[in-house]
Structure formats: structure tokens, C-alpha cells
Amino acid sequence: MAACLRIGVVGYGHLGQYLVERILNEGPALGLTLAFVWNRNSEKLKGSVPDDVILVDLNSFADRRCDVIVEVCHPQIVKDFGLHFLSHSHVMVGSPSALSDPELNQNLRQAAQRHGKTLYVPSGALWGGQDIQRLNDGGGLKALFIRMSKHPSCFRLTGDVLSGWTEGEGRRVLFSGSVADLCPLAPNNVNTMAAAAVAAGCLGFSGVQGEIVSDTALSDYHVVEVEVTGPDGFSVHTVRRNPAKLGAVTGSATYNSFWNSLLVCKGHGGRVYLC
């Protein structure tokens, strides 16, 4: 039997908890084993995960000899540790909004190539991401627009863009413009758009257009609309409704999408790979 892939999980919010539980329960049968779990507050881990997988100091991650490190925490972790992670392991970036920083994006790509590791970007709530990537790679992608609509309680924004909302106010466009400008405004909410910008490499974060909409009518789900434009009048428009509770940053269908992405992370050689 082939050796198990050792997985490190950075972050123990709702998504991190979901992944850890599935690795512990289903991992052995799938060739996965949990090497470590790190959380900003390590006390939260005690009693929830086995003591021997709790990593108190993230700086000592290399001691756990991981094959894949999964970041499901915050873009700042990607900025602070991404290059170091890639020098030892494949990395699945759950906060790809961090890649809107052109210098960091370039440095991570170069590190992946230099060390022969893969920087995985999960599709998350993005429908048709690999189709977008194929159209891009073939030189046919002309434009890409994504709109994300959620109940206002589901947004985690910097500044006061969403201050003073009231129940029943209806629909309000919070931002419309490039994904590069949007990512710093809503780093925890637009990872789907960031994944699309990675897929649409010829357009990049500055060329992909995004819009976030607050809508008090969306109490049961998030809506992600994607408009793809190709050559000679070709276009695709998809609308994805992702069930979500009030206040939930991540829709429920996205959890399983992340799990399926993790199962793909077995090494694709010195590159960025949308999974």
C-alpha cells in the first residue's frame, strides 16, 4: 500500500473543523493522515482533536513533515508563511484573495517552481472554474465577470461599506470593479472571485470584474453569477445558489467542494493548479 499523504491544516474555523473531521474519519481509507492542526488560539483545539496533532507554534510546521498544507485561516497567513510552506510542501490556499497582491502572487509561483511543489487553489463556490482555465489557456478568454449576492450578515468587510443596513432594505450594490480592488475590501468573502482570477490568468486580478451585492431577501442561500466571454460571440452565464445560514461566510456546498479539492492535491509539479 502506498504511504499516506500527511496533511497539515492551518485554521480551525468552520471549514477547518469540517476538513479535520473528514480527514480523521475518512482519511485512512483514502490515503490521508492528519499531521497537524494549528489555530490562532490553540486552546480551542484541546478536546476537539487528538493532542498529538495540535501544533502550537506555526513556525515549527516543518517538524511535522507534511506532504500538503491546507490554509483555511486568513490571507495574512498566506502572506506570512506561503513561501516557507512551499519550500517544504504542496500548499492548498483557501484564501486566494491573498494572491491579489501581484508581488506575492509572483513570488509564490516562483517558489512553487523552484521547489517542485504545487500551489493549489480550490474552486470553492466557483462553478466551471476549470472550463474558464481551459478557455484561458487556449487563448480564447476575452472577459470574465462575477457577481456575489448575499444577506448582509454574511459579509465580513473592511471599512464601513456595509454600515447601517436594516432588515428588509432589499438589494444594495456594495462594490463593482476589478477583483484586484475588491479583494482588500472583502478578503474573507471573495475567494471565489480570486479563484476565478487565477483561472483567468490572461486577465489577472485587474482584468476580472467583480460585484458584491447585499440583499436582505437572501436569507437561505448565497448567489454566485459568472459571465464568461470568449471569441466570436461565445458566452456562458451561470447562476449558482449555495445554501447558507444567516451570518455564514461560506455556503454549505462549498465545504464538500473543498474536500474534493483536497483529494486532488497529490502533486502536479512546480505550478499553480486550480482544483
PDB file of N, CA, C and O in Angstrom, residues 96-151:
ATOM      1  N   PRO A  96      -7.384  32.536  -1.421  1.00  0.00           N
ATOM      2  CA  PRO A  96      -6.650  33.018  -2.606  1.00  0.00           C
ATOM      3  C   PRO A  96      -6.793  34.512  -2.854  1.00  0.00           C
ATOM      4  O   PRO A  96      -6.120  35.042  -3.743  1.00  0.00           O
ATOM      5  N   SER A  97      -7.624  35.211  -2.071  1.00  0.00           N
ATOM      6  CA  SER A  97      -7.668  36.667  -2.204  1.00  0.00           C
ATOM      7  C   SER A  97      -6.298  37.268  -1.906  1.00  0.00           C
ATOM      8  O   SER A  97      -5.981  38.370  -2.362  1.00  0.00           O
ATOM      9  N   ALA A  98      -5.462  36.536  -1.152  1.00  0.00           N
ATOM     10  CA  ALA A  98      -4.095  36.996  -0.886  1.00  0.00           C
ATOM     11  C   ALA A  98      -3.303  37.158  -2.172  1.00  0.00           C
ATOM     12  O   ALA A  98      -2.378  37.978  -2.249  1.00  0.00           O
ATOM     13  N   LEU A  99      -3.663  36.382  -3.209  1.00  0.00           N
ATOM     14  CA  LEU A  99      -2.920  36.411  -4.467  1.00  0.00           C
ATOM     15  C   LEU A  99      -3.204  37.661  -5.282  1.00  0.00           C
ATOM     16  O   LEU A  99      -2.596  37.863  -6.338  1.00  0.00           O
ATOM     17  N   SER A 100      -4.120  38.517  -4.794  1.00  0.00           N
ATOM     18  CA  SER A 100      -4.363  39.790  -5.493  1.00  0.00           C
ATOM     19  C   SER A 100      -3.177  40.736  -5.340  1.00  0.00           C
ATOM     20  O   SER A 100      -3.078  41.724  -6.075  1.00  0.00           O
ATOM     21  N   ASP A 101      -2.280  40.431  -4.408  1.00  0.00           N
ATOM     22  CA  ASP A 101      -1.033  41.179  -4.280  1.00  0.00           C
ATOM     23  C   ASP A 101      -0.080  40.677  -5.361  1.00  0.00           C
ATOM     24  O   ASP A 101       0.392  39.539  -5.288  1.00  0.00           O
ATOM     25  N   PRO A 102       0.191  41.476  -6.393  1.00  0.00           N
ATOM     26  CA  PRO A 102       0.981  40.982  -7.540  1.00  0.00           C
ATOM     27  C   PRO A 102       2.347  40.440  -7.148  1.00  0.00           C
ATOM     28  O   PRO A 102       2.794  39.424  -7.696  1.00  0.00           O
ATOM     29  N   GLU A 103       3.000  41.098  -6.209  1.00  0.00           N
ATOM     30  CA  GLU A 103       4.345  40.651  -5.810  1.00  0.00           C
ATOM     31  C   GLU A 103       4.282  39.300  -5.115  1.00  0.00           C
ATOM     32  O   GLU A 103       5.081  38.397  -5.396  1.00  0.00           O
ATOM     33  N   LEU A 104       3.320  39.147  -4.198  1.00  0.00           N
ATOM     34  CA  LEU A 104       3.167  37.871  -3.501  1.00  0.00           C
ATOM     35  C   LEU A 104       2.798  36.768  -4.484  1.00  0.00           C
ATOM     36  O   LEU A 104       3.339  35.655  -4.430  1.00  0.00           O
ATOM     37  N   ASN A 105       1.883  37.064  -5.394  1.00  0.00           N
ATOM     38  CA  ASN A 105       1.462  36.086  -6.398  1.00  0.00           C
ATOM     39  C   ASN A 105       2.666  35.585  -7.187  1.00  0.00           C
ATOM     40  O   ASN A 105       2.876  34.368  -7.340  1.00  0.00           O
ATOM     41  N   GLN A 106       3.486  36.515  -7.660  1.00  0.00           N
ATOM     42  CA  GLN A 106       4.665  36.146  -8.442  1.00  0.00           C
ATOM     43  C   GLN A 106       5.668  35.356  -7.611  1.00  0.00           C
ATOM     44  O   GLN A 106       6.230  34.348  -8.076  1.00  0.00           O
ATOM     45  N   ASN A 107       5.881  35.780  -6.369  1.00  0.00           N
ATOM     46  CA  ASN A 107       6.844  35.098  -5.506  1.00  0.00           C
ATOM     47  C   ASN A 107       6.406  33.666  -5.191  1.00  0.00           C
ATOM     48  O   ASN A 107       7.235  32.746  -5.140  1.00  0.00           O
ATOM     49  N   LEU A 108       5.109  33.473  -4.974  1.00  0.00           N
ATOM     50  CA  LEU A 108       4.599  32.132  -4.684  1.00  0.00           C
ATOM     51  C   LEU A 108       4.734  31.228  -5.905  1.00  0.00           C
ATOM     52  O   LEU A 108       5.108  30.053  -5.783  1.00  0.00           O
ATOM     53  N   ARG A 109       4.440  31.766  -7.081  1.00  0.00           N
ATOM     54  CA  ARG A 109       4.587  30.984  -8.306  1.00  0.00           C
ATOM     55  C   ARG A 109       6.046  30.573  -8.519  1.00  0.00           C
ATOM     56  O   ARG A 109       6.337  29.428  -8.900  1.00  0.00           O
ATOM     57  N   GLN A 110       6.951  31.503  -8.274  1.00  0.00           N
ATOM     58  CA  GLN A 110       8.370  31.197  -8.444  1.00  0.00           C
ATOM     59  C   GLN A 110       8.842  30.170  -7.415  1.00  0.00           C
ATOM     60  O   GLN A 110       9.642  29.279  -7.741  1.00  0.00           O
ATOM     61  N   ALA A 111       8.331  30.274  -6.177  1.00  0.00           N
ATOM     62  CA  ALA A 111       8.701  29.325  -5.128  1.00  0.00           C
ATOM     63  C   ALA A 111       8.215  27.918  -5.468  1.00  0.00           C
ATOM     64  O   ALA A 111       8.932  26.930  -5.265  1.00  0.00           O
ATOM     65  N   ALA A 112       6.981  27.824  -5.986  1.00  0.00           N
ATOM     66  CA  ALA A 112       6.445  26.520  -6.370  1.00  0.00           C
ATOM     67  C   ALA A 112       7.328  25.873  -7.438  1.00  0.00           C
ATOM     68  O   ALA A 112       7.662  24.686  -7.360  1.00  0.00           O
ATOM     69  N   GLN A 113       7.722  26.673  -8.414  1.00  0.00           N
ATOM     70  CA  GLN A 113       8.575  26.151  -9.492  1.00  0.00           C
ATOM     71  C   GLN A 113       9.958  25.771  -8.972  1.00  0.00           C
ATOM     72  O   GLN A 113      10.503  24.718  -9.322  1.00  0.00           O
ATOM     73  N   ARG A 114      10.500  26.620  -8.115  1.00  0.00           N
ATOM     74  CA  ARG A 114      11.857  26.396  -7.603  1.00  0.00           C
ATOM     75  C   ARG A 114      11.938  25.120  -6.768  1.00  0.00           C
ATOM     76  O   ARG A 114      12.928  24.369  -6.844  1.00  0.00           O
ATOM     77  N   HIS A 115      10.901  24.861  -5.978  1.00  0.00           N
ATOM     78  CA  HIS A 115      10.931  23.714  -5.068  1.00  0.00           C
ATOM     79  C   HIS A 115      10.205  22.491  -5.624  1.00  0.00           C
ATOM     80  O   HIS A 115      10.157  21.444  -4.968  1.00  0.00           O
ATOM     81  N   GLY A 116       9.634  22.623  -6.833  1.00  0.00           N
ATOM     82  CA  GLY A 116       8.922  21.497  -7.411  1.00  0.00           C
ATOM     83  C   GLY A 116       7.629  21.175  -6.688  1.00  0.00           C
ATOM     84  O   GLY A 116       7.152  20.033  -6.714  1.00  0.00           O
ATOM     85  N   LYS A 117       7.032  22.180  -6.043  1.00  0.00           N
ATOM     86  CA  LYS A 117       5.782  21.999  -5.313  1.00  0.00           C
ATOM     87  C   LYS A 117       4.624  22.626  -6.085  1.00  0.00           C
ATOM     88  O   LYS A 117       4.828  23.430  -7.000  1.00  0.00           O
ATOM     89  N   THR A 118       3.405  22.267  -5.702  1.00  0.00           N
ATOM     90  CA  THR A 118       2.227  22.812  -6.370  1.00  0.00           C
ATOM     91  C   THR A 118       1.457  23.715  -5.419  1.00  0.00           C
ATOM     92  O   THR A 118       1.225  23.350  -4.254  1.00  0.00           O
ATOM     93  N   LEU A 119       1.095  24.881  -5.913  1.00  0.00           N
ATOM     94  CA  LEU A 119       0.233  25.801  -5.175  1.00  0.00           C
ATOM     95  C   LEU A 119      -1.193  25.562  -5.673  1.00  0.00           C
ATOM     96  O   LEU A 119      -1.540  25.948  -6.790  1.00  0.00           O
ATOM     97  N   TYR A 120      -1.990  24.896  -4.861  1.00  0.00           N
ATOM     98  CA  TYR A 120      -3.364  24.561  -5.249  1.00  0.00           C
ATOM     99  C   TYR A 120      -4.321  25.671  -4.838  1.00  0.00           C
ATOM    100  O   TYR A 120      -4.236  26.201  -3.724  1.00  0.00           O
ATOM    101  N   VAL A 121      -5.220  26.004  -5.751  1.00  0.00           N
ATOM    102  CA  VAL A 121      -6.267  26.988  -5.474  1.00  0.00           C
ATOM    103  C   VAL A 121      -7.605  26.277  -5.626  1.00  0.00           C
ATOM    104  O   VAL A 121      -7.987  25.899  -6.742  1.00  0.00           O
ATOM    105  N   PRO A 122      -8.328  26.041  -4.522  1.00  0.00           N
ATOM    106  CA  PRO A 122      -9.609  25.339  -4.617  1.00  0.00           C
ATOM    107  C   PRO A 122     -10.666  26.184  -5.312  1.00  0.00           C
ATOM    108  O   PRO A 122     -10.719  27.401  -5.136  1.00  0.00           O
ATOM    109  N   SER A 123     -11.514  25.529  -6.089  1.00  0.00           N
ATOM    110  CA  SER A 123     -12.575  26.242  -6.801  1.00  0.00           C
ATOM    111  C   SER A 123     -13.597  26.837  -5.845  1.00  0.00           C
ATOM    112  O   SER A 123     -14.202  27.876  -6.139  1.00  0.00           O
ATOM    113  N   GLY A 124     -13.800  26.194  -4.686  1.00  0.00           N
ATOM    114  CA  GLY A 124     -14.772  26.703  -3.720  1.00  0.00           C
ATOM    115  C   GLY A 124     -16.151  26.802  -4.335  1.00  0.00           C
ATOM    116  O   GLY A 124     -16.688  25.840  -4.875  1.00  0.00           O
ATOM    117  N   ALA A 125     -16.732  28.000  -4.289  1.00  0.00           N
ATOM    118  CA  ALA A 125     -18.084  28.204  -4.823  1.00  0.00           C
ATOM    119  C   ALA A 125     -18.087  28.557  -6.304  1.00  0.00           C
ATOM    120  O   ALA A 125     -19.136  28.861  -6.864  1.00  0.00           O
ATOM    121  N   LEU A 126     -16.912  28.521  -6.960  1.00  0.00           N
ATOM    122  CA  LEU A 126     -16.829  28.861  -8.381  1.00  0.00           C
ATOM    123  C   LEU A 126     -17.261  27.676  -9.227  1.00  0.00           C
ATOM    124  O   LEU A 126     -16.687  26.593  -9.148  1.00  0.00           O
ATOM    125  N   TRP A 127     -18.296  27.880 -10.025  1.00  0.00           N
ATOM    126  CA  TRP A 127     -18.776  26.831 -10.921  1.00  0.00           C
ATOM    127  C   TRP A 127     -18.123  27.009 -12.293  1.00  0.00           C
ATOM    128  O   TRP A 127     -18.108  28.097 -12.839  1.00  0.00           O
ATOM    129  N   GLY A 128     -17.552  25.929 -12.823  1.00  0.00           N
ATOM    130  CA  GLY A 128     -16.947  25.998 -14.152  1.00  0.00           C
ATOM    131  C   GLY A 128     -15.552  26.577 -14.171  1.00  0.00           C
ATOM    132  O   GLY A 128     -15.087  27.020 -15.232  1.00  0.00           O
ATOM    133  N   GLY A 129     -14.866  26.558 -13.046  1.00  0.00           N
ATOM    134  CA  GLY A 129     -13.538  27.152 -12.981  1.00  0.00           C
ATOM    135  C   GLY A 129     -12.540  26.524 -13.934  1.00  0.00           C
ATOM    136  O   GLY A 129     -11.750  27.221 -14.586  1.00  0.00           O
ATOM    137  N   GLN A 130     -12.575  25.208 -14.056  1.00  0.00           N
ATOM    138  CA  GLN A 130     -11.622  24.543 -14.944  1.00  0.00           C
ATOM    139  C   GLN A 130     -11.957  24.799 -16.417  1.00  0.00           C
ATOM    140  O   GLN A 130     -11.064  24.831 -17.256  1.00  0.00           O
ATOM    141  N   ASP A 131     -13.249  25.027 -16.703  1.00  0.00           N
ATOM    142  CA  ASP A 131     -13.621  25.404 -18.071  1.00  0.00           C
ATOM    143  C   ASP A 131     -13.071  26.789 -18.409  1.00  0.00           C
ATOM    144  O   ASP A 131     -12.600  27.032 -19.524  1.00  0.00           O
ATOM    145  N   ILE A 132     -13.141  27.694 -17.421  1.00  0.00           N
ATOM    146  CA  ILE A 132     -12.571  29.032 -17.610  1.00  0.00           C
ATOM    147  C   ILE A 132     -11.070  28.925 -17.846  1.00  0.00           C
ATOM    148  O   ILE A 132     -10.508  29.582 -18.734  1.00  0.00           O
ATOM    149  N   GLN A 133     -10.421  28.072 -17.055  1.00  0.00           N
ATOM    150  CA  GLN A 133      -8.975  27.916 -17.179  1.00  0.00           C
ATOM    151  C   GLN A 133      -8.596  27.354 -18.548  1.00  0.00           C
ATOM    152  O   GLN A 133      -7.625  27.805 -19.168  1.00  0.00           O
ATOM    153  N   ARG A 134      -9.377  26.389 -19.038  1.00  0.00           N
ATOM    154  CA  ARG A 134      -9.083  25.813 -20.360  1.00  0.00           C
ATOM    155  C   ARG A 134      -9.269  26.858 -21.470  1.00  0.00           C
ATOM    156  O   ARG A 134      -8.469  26.927 -22.409  1.00  0.00           O
ATOM    157  N   LEU A 135     -10.336  27.666 -21.348  1.00  0.00           N
ATOM    158  CA  LEU A 135     -10.562  28.717 -22.344  1.00  0.00           C
ATOM    159  C   LEU A 135      -9.428  29.727 -22.301  1.00  0.00           C
ATOM    160  O   LEU A 135      -8.944  30.195 -23.343  1.00  0.00           O
ATOM    161  N   ASN A 136      -8.974  30.048 -21.102  1.00  0.00           N
ATOM    162  CA  ASN A 136      -7.850  30.969 -20.929  1.00  0.00           C
ATOM    163  C   ASN A 136      -6.576  30.403 -21.553  1.00  0.00           C
ATOM    164  O   ASN A 136      -5.876  31.085 -22.316  1.00  0.00           O
ATOM    165  N   ASP A 137      -6.292  29.141 -21.224  1.00  0.00           N
ATOM    166  CA  ASP A 137      -5.045  28.529 -21.697  1.00  0.00           C
ATOM    167  C   ASP A 137      -5.018  28.396 -23.214  1.00  0.00           C
ATOM    168  O   ASP A 137      -3.945  28.391 -23.821  1.00  0.00           O
ATOM    169  N   GLY A 138      -6.217  28.301 -23.817  1.00  0.00           N
ATOM    170  CA  GLY A 138      -6.291  28.203 -25.270  1.00  0.00           C
ATOM    171  C   GLY A 138      -6.299  29.554 -25.962  1.00  0.00           C
ATOM    172  O   GLY A 138      -6.396  29.621 -27.194  1.00  0.00           O
ATOM    173  N   GLY A 139      -6.218  30.636 -25.183  1.00  0.00           N
ATOM    174  CA  GLY A 139      -6.160  31.968 -25.755  1.00  0.00           C
ATOM    175  C   GLY A 139      -7.504  32.545 -26.151  1.00  0.00           C
ATOM    176  O   GLY A 139      -7.559  33.579 -26.832  1.00  0.00           O
ATOM    177  N   GLY A 140      -8.614  31.904 -25.708  1.00  0.00           N
ATOM    178  CA  GLY A 140      -9.924  32.358 -26.132  1.00  0.00           C
ATOM    179  C   GLY A 140     -10.701  33.198 -25.139  1.00  0.00           C
ATOM    180  O   GLY A 140     -11.776  33.714 -25.472  1.00  0.00           O
ATOM    181  N   LEU A 141     -10.191  33.353 -23.920  1.00  0.00           N
ATOM    182  CA  LEU A 141     -10.930  34.104 -22.905  1.00  0.00           C
ATOM    183  C   LEU A 141     -10.794  35.604 -23.152  1.00  0.00           C
ATOM    184  O   LEU A 141      -9.694  36.147 -23.178  1.00  0.00           O
ATOM    185  N   LYS A 142     -11.928  36.272 -23.309  1.00  0.00           N
ATOM    186  CA  LYS A 142     -11.925  37.702 -23.595  1.00  0.00           C
ATOM    187  C   LYS A 142     -12.338  38.550 -22.396  1.00  0.00           C
ATOM    188  O   LYS A 142     -11.844  39.675 -22.218  1.00  0.00           O
ATOM    189  N   ALA A 143     -13.269  38.061 -21.576  1.00  0.00           N
ATOM    190  CA  ALA A 143     -13.737  38.826 -20.417  1.00  0.00           C
ATOM    191  C   ALA A 143     -14.365  37.874 -19.408  1.00  0.00           C
ATOM    192  O   ALA A 143     -14.859  36.801 -19.771  1.00  0.00           O
ATOM    193  N   LEU A 144     -14.334  38.291 -18.148  1.00  0.00           N
ATOM    194  CA  LEU A 144     -14.932  37.490 -17.075  1.00  0.00           C
ATOM    195  C   LEU A 144     -15.504  38.425 -16.016  1.00  0.00           C
ATOM    196  O   LEU A 144     -14.834  39.357 -15.560  1.00  0.00           O
ATOM    197  N   PHE A 145     -16.767  38.183 -15.675  1.00  0.00           N
ATOM    198  CA  PHE A 145     -17.461  38.984 -14.664  1.00  0.00           C
ATOM    199  C   PHE A 145     -18.112  38.043 -13.661  1.00  0.00           C
ATOM    200  O   PHE A 145     -18.718  37.042 -14.036  1.00  0.00           O
ATOM    201  N   ILE A 146     -17.980  38.386 -12.372  1.00  0.00           N
ATOM    202  CA  ILE A 146     -18.594  37.577 -11.314  1.00  0.00           C
ATOM    203  C   ILE A 146     -19.345  38.491 -10.352  1.00  0.00           C
ATOM    204  O   ILE A 146     -18.808  39.512  -9.900  1.00  0.00           O
ATOM    205  N   ARG A 147     -20.573  38.100 -10.043  1.00  0.00           N
ATOM    206  CA  ARG A 147     -21.367  38.822  -9.047  1.00  0.00           C
ATOM    207  C   ARG A 147     -21.691  37.864  -7.899  1.00  0.00           C
ATOM    208  O   ARG A 147     -22.177  36.757  -8.126  1.00  0.00           O
ATOM    209  N   MET A 148     -21.418  38.297  -6.665  1.00  0.00           N
ATOM    210  CA  MET A 148     -21.768  37.518  -5.485  1.00  0.00           C
ATOM    211  C   MET A 148     -22.791  38.297  -4.674  1.00  0.00           C
ATOM    212  O   MET A 148     -22.550  39.445  -4.292  1.00  0.00           O
ATOM    213  N   SER A 149     -23.940  37.672  -4.438  1.00  0.00           N
ATOM    214  CA  SER A 149     -25.015  38.305  -3.679  1.00  0.00           C
ATOM    215  C   SER A 149     -25.280  37.485  -2.421  1.00  0.00           C
ATOM    216  O   SER A 149     -25.440  36.258  -2.494  1.00  0.00           O
ATOM    217  N   LYS A 150     -25.331  38.178  -1.282  1.00  0.00           N
ATOM    218  CA  LYS A 150     -25.533  37.511  -0.002  1.00  0.00           C
ATOM    219  C   LYS A 150     -26.373  38.400   0.913  1.00  0.00           C
ATOM    220  O   LYS A 150     -26.470  39.612   0.705  1.00  0.00           O
ATOM    221  N   HIS A 151     -26.924  37.778   1.954  1.00  0.00           N
ATOM    222  CA  HIS A 151     -27.547  38.558   3.021  1.00  0.00           C
ATOM    223  C   HIS A 151     -26.451  39.393   3.677  1.00  0.00           C
ATOM    224  O   HIS A 151     -25.308  38.934   3.823  1.00  0.00           O
TER     225      HIS A 151
END
